[in-house]
Amino acid sequence: MPSLHPLDFPEILSAVGAYLLPGSLASCVRVSRHWHQTLLSLVWCYVRLEHFSPVAPEAQYLHKNRYFVRSLVVGGDVAEELTFLRFPTLRTLTLLSLNSGYAAAMVQAHPSLVHLEISGGRPTSYDVATLEAVMRLPRLKSLSANLSLDEATVDLFWAVCTRIERLRLHDAIFRVEGHLDSMMFSNIRELVLHNDSIYNHRYPRKDLEIMQRCPKLETLSWRGCWESGQEFFHLAAAGTWPYLENLTMAPTQTGDVKQALAFQQLKRISFLKIGVFGPRSFQAIRPHFATLKTLYLTKYGLATSAMMQELLSSCPVLEELIGDSIHADDIAHGQPWIRTRLRHLVLCINFDPSTIDEYQPLIFKQFSRLTRLEHLDVCWDRVRKPDDSDLSLVRHSSRVTFPPSIDLGLGKGLDLPLHSSCDMFDSSDWLRRYPRRQRTIYGRSK
């Protein structure tokens, strides 16, 4: 009896195939009949239809493999005959344009849709037929749109929003005011409101009006909120969103104190990416260290070196930290970093040149505790250690101008041809021996 190879099992082969690029998958299906039968569904799982695409599949092959297609992207210049194809198990549909007039027909023909995205270069005017077709989708959970609404379509759009769980609006335009009245979006758990385009006439207060109608909101990403940030944090402090745990916000005029009051009302914090982060905010999120998975601290923050050290030594499930400046002395003499799930770490290490030879082995010993680290981005800044109570110095030290990254050559594994200019990474032997899962490391030296 011939011995079996792991790839002889369809379950294992499918799991491996899920990580392959389309070109590699197309090659693998030619290996054998078994591989062809197992991997064919992955080849056709994602299809992109655009008239100018040199690899767009022909209609006959699309029809033959229609049951495998789960995700479909349709361009505005696609051949008309392709828009009449039907994919019975389609879950995700992305329409790059509504100008061709086929959107309503395509949406209506695919009742299996769970995720729908309609986008373009500028906000697109929806017609009543398209929104009525969207309204009739029985399984729809997610809608992403770059849209323009008028008197004829705005009520239909809000009716759609009452049924979905995830809403993403990119530069949406509302040409009429009001119409929300007492409507509530009680099903929405994730809300993305980005307001960046020059075509946009939506004001932040309209965003707040939408947010207030999402009482079960868990995830919020809001961009274009400079003037209304204070009002948002006031509502959050009043308990408007008791389930909110993932927050991404562009910089606002809100101070550290008001922001901290809002954080105190949250039952759980898992993801935090905000424009201002100071001592009060840090104190407010400390009770959430046990659940904090991702923390982004921008260049506008007031985070101190002691805060960075405490985060790395106190957050057991932290997976990603885009940090601020931390002093070598705090790393060397601070509490041991937890052997966490940390995969992605960005830090700027401030050091005194007279002590770096003494501290460098201790610093690398701390890094060696991060056994799951995959991405490390470190810069070294020769500055004296500021007093953590002196925020003006902290702000100054965090505004470093980084030169271009020095790629340490880990793109294909643990090959480490260190560059001579990266003189702070003397311990290349440490890098080889400890972070076995390392894939990407960047180092900068000033």
Coordinates of C-alpha atoms in Angstrom, one line a residue:
M1 CA 0.0 0.0 0.0
P2 CA 1.6 3.3 -1.1
S3 CA 2.2 5.8 1.7
L4 CA 0.1 8.9 1.8
H5 CA 1.4 12.4 1.5
P6 CA -0.3 15.1 3.6
L7 CA -1.3 16.9 0.4
D8 CA -3.3 13.8 -0.6
F9 CA -5.9 14.8 1.9
P10 CA -8.4 17.3 0.4
E11 CA -8.8 19.2 3.7
I12 CA -5.0 19.8 3.9
L13 CA -4.6 20.7 0.2
S14 CA -7.5 23.2 0.5
A15 CA -6.0 24.8 3.5
V16 CA -2.6 25.2 1.7
G17 CA -4.4 26.5 -1.4
A18 CA -6.1 29.2 0.5
Y19 CA -2.7 31.0 0.9
L20 CA -1.7 30.8 -2.8
L21 CA -1.9 33.6 -5.3
P22 CA -4.2 33.1 -8.3
G23 CA -1.3 32.4 -10.7
S24 CA 0.0 29.7 -8.4
L25 CA -3.4 28.2 -8.0
A26 CA -3.9 28.0 -11.7
S27 CA -0.6 26.1 -12.0
C28 CA -1.5 23.7 -9.1
V29 CA -4.8 22.6 -10.7
R30 CA -2.7 21.1 -13.6
V31 CA -0.7 18.8 -11.3
S32 CA -3.2 16.0 -11.1
R33 CA -6.9 15.2 -11.3
H34 CA -7.1 15.1 -7.5
W35 CA -5.5 18.6 -7.2
H36 CA -7.8 19.9 -10.0
Q37 CA -11.0 18.7 -8.3
T38 CA -9.8 20.1 -4.9
L39 CA -8.4 23.5 -5.9
L40 CA -10.8 24.4 -8.7
S41 CA -13.2 26.1 -6.3
L42 CA -10.4 28.3 -5.0
V43 CA -9.4 29.4 -8.5
W44 CA -12.9 30.6 -9.2
C45 CA -13.7 31.9 -5.7
Y46 CA -12.8 35.5 -6.5
V47 CA -13.5 36.9 -10.0
R48 CA -12.8 40.4 -11.3
L49 CA -14.6 41.5 -14.5
E50 CA -13.3 44.6 -16.3
H51 CA -13.3 45.2 -20.0
F52 CA -9.6 46.3 -20.1
S53 CA -8.4 43.4 -18.0
P54 CA -6.1 41.1 -20.0
V55 CA -7.0 38.1 -17.8
A56 CA -10.8 38.5 -17.7
P57 CA -12.4 35.0 -18.1
E58 CA -14.7 34.3 -21.0
A59 CA -18.5 34.1 -20.4
Q60 CA -18.6 30.3 -21.2
Y61 CA -16.1 29.5 -18.5
L62 CA -17.8 31.8 -16.0
H63 CA -21.1 30.0 -16.6
K64 CA -19.5 26.6 -16.3
N65 CA -17.9 27.4 -12.9
R66 CA -20.6 29.7 -11.6
Y67 CA -21.2 27.7 -8.5
F68 CA -17.7 28.3 -7.3
V69 CA -17.8 32.1 -7.4
R70 CA -18.1 33.7 -4.0
S71 CA -16.8 37.2 -4.6
L72 CA -17.3 39.2 -7.7
V73 CA -16.0 42.6 -8.8
V74 CA -17.6 44.3 -11.8
G75 CA -16.1 47.3 -13.5
G76 CA -18.1 50.1 -15.2
D77 CA -16.8 49.2 -18.6
V78 CA -17.5 45.5 -18.5
A79 CA -19.1 43.8 -21.5
E80 CA -22.8 43.8 -21.3
E81 CA -23.3 40.1 -21.8
L82 CA -21.2 39.4 -18.6
T83 CA -23.7 41.3 -16.5
F84 CA -26.4 38.7 -17.3
L85 CA -24.5 35.8 -15.8
R86 CA -25.9 34.4 -12.5
F87 CA -23.8 33.0 -9.6
P88 CA -26.0 31.0 -7.3
T89 CA -23.7 31.1 -4.3
L90 CA -22.3 34.6 -4.6
R91 CA -21.7 36.3 -1.2
T92 CA -19.8 39.5 -2.0
L93 CA -20.5 41.8 -4.9
T94 CA -18.5 45.0 -5.7
L95 CA -19.8 47.3 -8.4
L96 CA -17.2 49.9 -9.4
S97 CA -19.8 52.1 -11.2
L98 CA -23.5 52.6 -11.5
N99 CA -23.3 54.5 -14.8
S100 CA -24.0 51.5 -16.9
G101 CA -27.4 50.9 -15.5
Y102 CA -27.0 47.2 -14.7
A103 CA -26.6 47.6 -10.9
A104 CA -30.2 47.0 -10.1
A105 CA -30.5 43.9 -12.3
M106 CA -27.3 42.4 -10.9
V107 CA -28.3 42.9 -7.3
Q108 CA -31.8 41.6 -7.9
A109 CA -30.4 38.4 -9.6
H110 CA -28.3 37.4 -6.5
P111 CA -30.4 37.0 -3.4
S112 CA -27.5 35.1 -1.8
L113 CA -25.6 38.3 -1.3
V114 CA -24.2 39.0 2.2
H115 CA -21.8 41.9 1.4
L116 CA -22.4 44.7 -1.2
E117 CA -20.1 47.4 -2.2
I118 CA -20.8 50.2 -4.7
S119 CA -18.0 52.6 -5.2
G120 CA -16.3 54.9 -7.7
G121 CA -14.0 57.8 -8.1
R122 CA -16.6 60.3 -6.8
P123 CA -20.0 59.9 -5.0
T124 CA -22.4 58.1 -7.2
S125 CA -26.1 59.0 -7.5
Y126 CA -28.3 56.0 -6.6
D127 CA -31.5 55.3 -8.4
V128 CA -34.7 54.0 -6.8
A129 CA -34.5 50.7 -8.6
T130 CA -31.1 49.9 -7.2
L131 CA -32.1 50.7 -3.6
E132 CA -35.3 48.7 -4.0
A133 CA -33.3 45.7 -5.2
V134 CA -30.9 46.1 -2.2
M135 CA -33.8 46.4 0.2
R136 CA -35.1 43.0 -1.0
L137 CA -31.8 41.1 -0.3
P138 CA -32.8 38.7 2.5
R139 CA -29.3 37.9 3.7
L140 CA -27.5 41.3 3.4
K141 CA -25.4 42.2 6.4
S142 CA -22.8 44.6 5.0
L143 CA -23.1 47.7 2.8
S144 CA -20.2 49.8 1.6
A145 CA -21.0 52.9 -0.5
N146 CA -19.6 56.0 -2.0
L147 CA -23.0 57.6 -2.8
S148 CA -25.1 60.7 -3.3
L149 CA -28.7 60.7 -2.1
D150 CA -31.5 63.1 -3.0
E151 CA -35.2 63.4 -2.0
A152 CA -36.2 60.4 -4.0
T153 CA -33.7 57.9 -2.6
V154 CA -32.7 59.0 0.9
D155 CA -35.7 57.3 2.7
L156 CA -35.1 54.1 0.9
F157 CA -31.4 54.2 1.9
W158 CA -32.2 54.7 5.6
A159 CA -34.7 51.8 5.3
V160 CA -31.8 49.6 4.1
C161 CA -29.7 50.7 7.0
T162 CA -32.2 49.4 9.5
R163 CA -31.6 45.8 8.3
I164 CA -27.8 45.6 8.0
E165 CA -25.0 45.0 10.6
R166 CA -22.1 46.9 8.9
L167 CA -22.3 50.2 7.2
R168 CA -19.4 52.0 5.5
L169 CA -19.9 55.4 3.9
H170 CA -17.0 56.9 2.0
D171 CA -17.5 60.6 1.1
A172 CA -21.3 60.2 1.0
I173 CA -23.4 63.2 0.0
F174 CA -26.8 63.9 1.5
R175 CA -28.5 66.5 -0.7
V176 CA -31.5 66.8 1.7
E177 CA -31.6 67.4 5.4
G178 CA -33.7 65.5 8.0
H179 CA -35.6 62.3 7.0
L180 CA -34.1 60.4 10.0
D181 CA -36.8 61.4 12.4
S182 CA -37.2 58.6 15.0
M183 CA -35.5 56.0 12.9
M184 CA -33.1 53.7 14.7
F185 CA -30.4 51.4 13.3
S186 CA -30.4 48.9 16.0
N187 CA -28.8 46.1 14.0
I188 CA -25.6 48.1 13.1
R189 CA -22.5 46.8 14.9
E190 CA -19.8 48.4 12.7
L191 CA -19.9 51.9 11.3
V192 CA -17.3 53.5 9.0
L193 CA -17.7 57.2 8.2
H194 CA -14.9 58.7 6.1
N195 CA -15.2 62.3 4.9
D196 CA -12.1 63.2 2.8
S197 CA -13.2 64.1 -0.7
I198 CA -13.4 67.5 -2.3
Y199 CA -16.9 66.5 -3.6
N200 CA -18.3 65.9 -0.1
H201 CA -20.9 68.2 1.3
R202 CA -21.7 66.0 4.4
Y203 CA -21.1 67.7 7.6
P204 CA -19.8 66.0 10.8
R205 CA -23.1 66.7 12.5
K206 CA -24.8 64.4 10.0
D207 CA -22.3 61.7 11.0
L208 CA -23.2 62.3 14.7
E209 CA -26.9 62.0 13.9
I210 CA -26.2 58.6 12.2
M211 CA -24.1 57.4 15.1
Q212 CA -26.7 58.3 17.8
R213 CA -29.1 56.0 16.0
C214 CA -26.8 53.0 16.5
P215 CA -27.2 52.0 20.1
K216 CA -25.5 48.6 19.7
L217 CA -22.4 50.0 18.0
E218 CA -19.2 48.0 18.6
T219 CA -16.8 49.3 16.0
L220 CA -16.5 52.9 14.8
S221 CA -14.0 54.4 12.3
W222 CA -14.6 58.2 11.8
R223 CA -12.5 60.4 9.7
G224 CA -13.2 64.1 9.0
C225 CA -14.3 64.9 12.5
W226 CA -12.0 67.7 13.6
E227 CA -14.7 70.1 14.7
S228 CA -17.2 67.6 16.2
G229 CA -14.8 65.4 18.2
Q230 CA -15.7 67.1 21.5
E231 CA -19.4 66.5 20.9
F232 CA -18.7 62.8 20.1
F233 CA -16.8 62.3 23.3
H234 CA -19.5 64.1 25.3
L235 CA -22.0 61.7 24.0
A236 CA -19.7 58.7 24.7
A237 CA -19.2 59.9 28.2
A238 CA -23.0 60.0 28.6
G239 CA -23.1 56.3 27.8
T240 CA -24.6 56.6 24.3
W241 CA -22.6 53.6 23.0
P242 CA -22.2 51.1 25.9
Y243 CA -21.0 48.3 23.6
L244 CA -18.3 50.3 21.7
E245 CA -14.9 48.6 22.0
N246 CA -13.1 49.4 18.7
L247 CA -12.5 53.0 17.9
T248 CA -10.5 54.7 15.1
M249 CA -10.6 58.5 15.0
A250 CA -8.7 61.2 13.2
P251 CA -7.2 64.0 15.3
T252 CA -9.9 66.3 16.8
Q253 CA -10.0 69.4 19.0
T254 CA -10.8 67.3 22.0
G255 CA -8.5 67.4 25.0
D256 CA -7.1 64.5 26.9
V257 CA -9.4 65.1 29.9
K258 CA -12.7 64.9 27.9
Q259 CA -11.5 61.9 26.0
A260 CA -10.6 60.1 29.2
L261 CA -14.1 60.6 30.5
A262 CA -15.5 58.9 27.5
F263 CA -13.2 55.9 27.8
Q264 CA -14.3 55.5 31.4
Q265 CA -17.8 54.7 30.2
L266 CA -16.7 51.9 27.9
K267 CA -17.2 48.4 29.2
R268 CA -14.4 46.9 27.0
I269 CA -11.6 48.3 24.8
S270 CA -10.0 46.0 22.2
F271 CA -8.9 48.4 19.4
L272 CA -7.9 52.0 19.8
K273 CA -6.5 54.4 17.2
I274 CA -6.9 58.0 18.1
G275 CA -5.2 61.4 17.5
V276 CA -4.7 62.4 21.1
F277 CA -3.4 60.2 23.8
G278 CA -2.2 61.6 27.1
P279 CA -1.9 60.7 30.8
R280 CA -5.6 60.9 31.5
S281 CA -6.5 58.7 28.6
F282 CA -3.9 56.2 29.6
Q283 CA -5.3 56.1 33.1
A284 CA -8.8 55.5 31.7
I285 CA -7.7 52.5 29.5
R286 CA -5.6 50.9 32.2
P287 CA -8.6 48.8 33.4
H288 CA -8.9 47.4 29.8
F289 CA -5.3 46.1 29.6
A290 CA -6.6 42.6 29.8
T291 CA -8.7 43.0 26.6
L292 CA -6.6 45.5 24.6
K293 CA -5.4 43.9 21.3
T294 CA -4.4 46.8 19.1
L295 CA -3.2 50.3 20.0
Y296 CA -2.1 53.0 17.6
L297 CA -0.5 56.2 19.0
T298 CA -0.1 58.9 16.4
K299 CA 2.5 61.6 16.3
Y300 CA 0.1 64.0 17.9
G301 CA 0.0 62.0 21.1
L302 CA 1.4 62.8 24.5
A303 CA 2.4 59.3 25.4
T304 CA 5.4 59.0 27.6
S305 CA 8.2 56.5 27.8
A306 CA 6.8 55.1 31.0
M307 CA 3.5 54.5 29.3
M308 CA 5.1 52.5 26.5
Q309 CA 7.0 50.3 29.0
E310 CA 3.8 49.7 31.0
L311 CA 1.9 48.7 27.9
L312 CA 4.5 46.2 26.9
S313 CA 4.7 44.7 30.4
S314 CA 1.0 44.7 31.3
C315 CA -1.2 43.8 28.2
P316 CA -1.4 40.0 27.9
V317 CA -3.4 39.8 24.6
L318 CA -1.8 42.8 22.8
E319 CA -1.2 41.9 19.2
E320 CA -0.3 45.2 17.6
L321 CA 1.4 48.3 19.1
I322 CA 2.2 51.4 17.0
G323 CA 4.0 53.1 19.7
D324 CA 5.7 56.4 20.5
S325 CA 9.1 57.1 22.0
I326 CA 10.5 54.9 24.8
H327 CA 13.8 55.5 26.5
A328 CA 16.4 52.8 26.6
D329 CA 16.7 53.1 30.4
D330 CA 13.0 52.3 30.8
I331 CA 13.4 49.2 28.7
A332 CA 16.5 48.0 30.4
H333 CA 15.4 48.5 34.0
G334 CA 11.6 48.1 33.6
Q335 CA 9.4 45.2 34.2
P336 CA 9.8 42.2 31.9
W337 CA 7.7 42.4 28.7
I338 CA 5.0 39.8 28.7
R339 CA 5.3 36.8 26.4
T340 CA 2.2 38.1 24.6
R341 CA 0.6 37.5 21.2
L342 CA 2.4 40.6 20.0
R343 CA 3.0 40.3 16.2
H344 CA 3.5 43.9 15.1
L345 CA 5.6 46.5 17.0
V346 CA 6.7 50.0 16.0
L347 CA 8.8 52.0 18.5
C348 CA 11.3 54.8 18.6
I349 CA 14.0 54.1 21.2
N350 CA 15.6 57.2 22.8
F351 CA 19.1 56.6 24.2
D352 CA 22.0 58.3 25.7
P353 CA 25.1 57.4 23.6
S354 CA 27.2 57.1 26.8
T355 CA 25.0 54.2 28.1
I356 CA 23.9 52.4 25.0
D357 CA 26.7 49.8 25.2
E358 CA 25.6 48.9 28.7
Y359 CA 21.8 48.8 27.9
Q360 CA 21.8 47.2 24.5
P361 CA 22.0 43.5 25.8
L362 CA 19.2 44.3 28.2
I363 CA 17.1 45.8 25.5
F364 CA 17.5 42.8 23.2
K365 CA 16.7 40.5 26.2
Q366 CA 13.3 42.3 26.4
F367 CA 12.7 41.9 22.7
S368 CA 13.6 38.2 22.9
R369 CA 10.5 37.7 25.1
L370 CA 8.2 38.6 22.2
T371 CA 8.3 35.1 20.7
R372 CA 5.5 35.7 18.3
L373 CA 6.8 38.9 16.8
E374 CA 6.5 39.1 13.0
H375 CA 7.1 42.7 12.2
L376 CA 9.5 45.0 14.1
D377 CA 10.0 48.6 13.1
V378 CA 12.5 50.4 15.3
C379 CA 14.2 53.8 15.1
W380 CA 17.0 54.9 17.4
D381 CA 17.1 58.6 18.5
R382 CA 20.1 60.0 20.4
V383 CA 18.3 62.2 22.9
R384 CA 18.5 62.6 26.7
K385 CA 15.7 61.0 28.7
P386 CA 13.0 63.7 29.3
D387 CA 11.1 63.9 32.6
D388 CA 7.8 62.2 32.0
S389 CA 6.0 65.1 33.8
D390 CA 7.4 67.6 31.3
L391 CA 4.9 67.1 28.4
S392 CA 6.5 69.8 26.3
L393 CA 9.7 67.8 26.1
V394 CA 7.8 64.6 25.4
R395 CA 6.0 66.2 22.5
H396 CA 9.3 67.4 21.1
S397 CA 11.0 64.0 21.5
S398 CA 8.2 62.2 19.8
R399 CA 8.3 64.4 16.6
V400 CA 11.3 62.8 15.1
T401 CA 11.8 62.8 11.3
F402 CA 12.7 59.3 10.2
P403 CA 15.0 58.7 7.3
P404 CA 14.0 56.0 4.9
S405 CA 13.7 52.5 6.4
I406 CA 16.6 50.2 6.2
D407 CA 15.4 46.8 5.1
L408 CA 17.3 44.1 7.1
G409 CA 16.6 41.4 4.5
L410 CA 14.0 39.3 6.3
G411 CA 11.5 39.1 3.5
K412 CA 12.4 35.5 2.8
G413 CA 13.1 34.4 6.3
L414 CA 15.8 35.0 8.8
D415 CA 18.6 36.1 6.5
L416 CA 20.2 39.1 8.2
P417 CA 22.7 40.9 6.0
L418 CA 22.9 43.9 8.4
H419 CA 23.7 47.3 6.9
S420 CA 26.7 49.1 8.3
S421 CA 24.7 52.2 8.8
C422 CA 22.4 50.4 11.2
D423 CA 25.0 50.3 13.9
M424 CA 22.6 49.8 16.7
F425 CA 21.7 46.3 15.5
D426 CA 25.1 44.9 16.5
S427 CA 23.6 41.8 18.0
S428 CA 22.6 40.1 14.7
D429 CA 23.2 36.8 16.5
W430 CA 20.4 37.7 18.9
L431 CA 18.1 38.4 16.0
R432 CA 18.8 34.9 14.5
R433 CA 18.4 33.0 17.7
Y434 CA 15.3 34.5 19.2
P435 CA 12.4 35.7 17.0
R436 CA 11.9 32.5 15.1
R437 CA 8.7 33.8 13.4
Q438 CA 10.2 37.1 12.3
R439 CA 9.2 38.0 8.8
T440 CA 9.8 41.8 8.5
I441 CA 12.3 43.9 10.5
Y442 CA 13.1 47.5 9.8
G443 CA 15.8 49.5 11.6
R444 CA 16.7 53.1 11.5
S445 CA 19.7 54.9 13.0
K446 CA 20.0 58.6 13.4

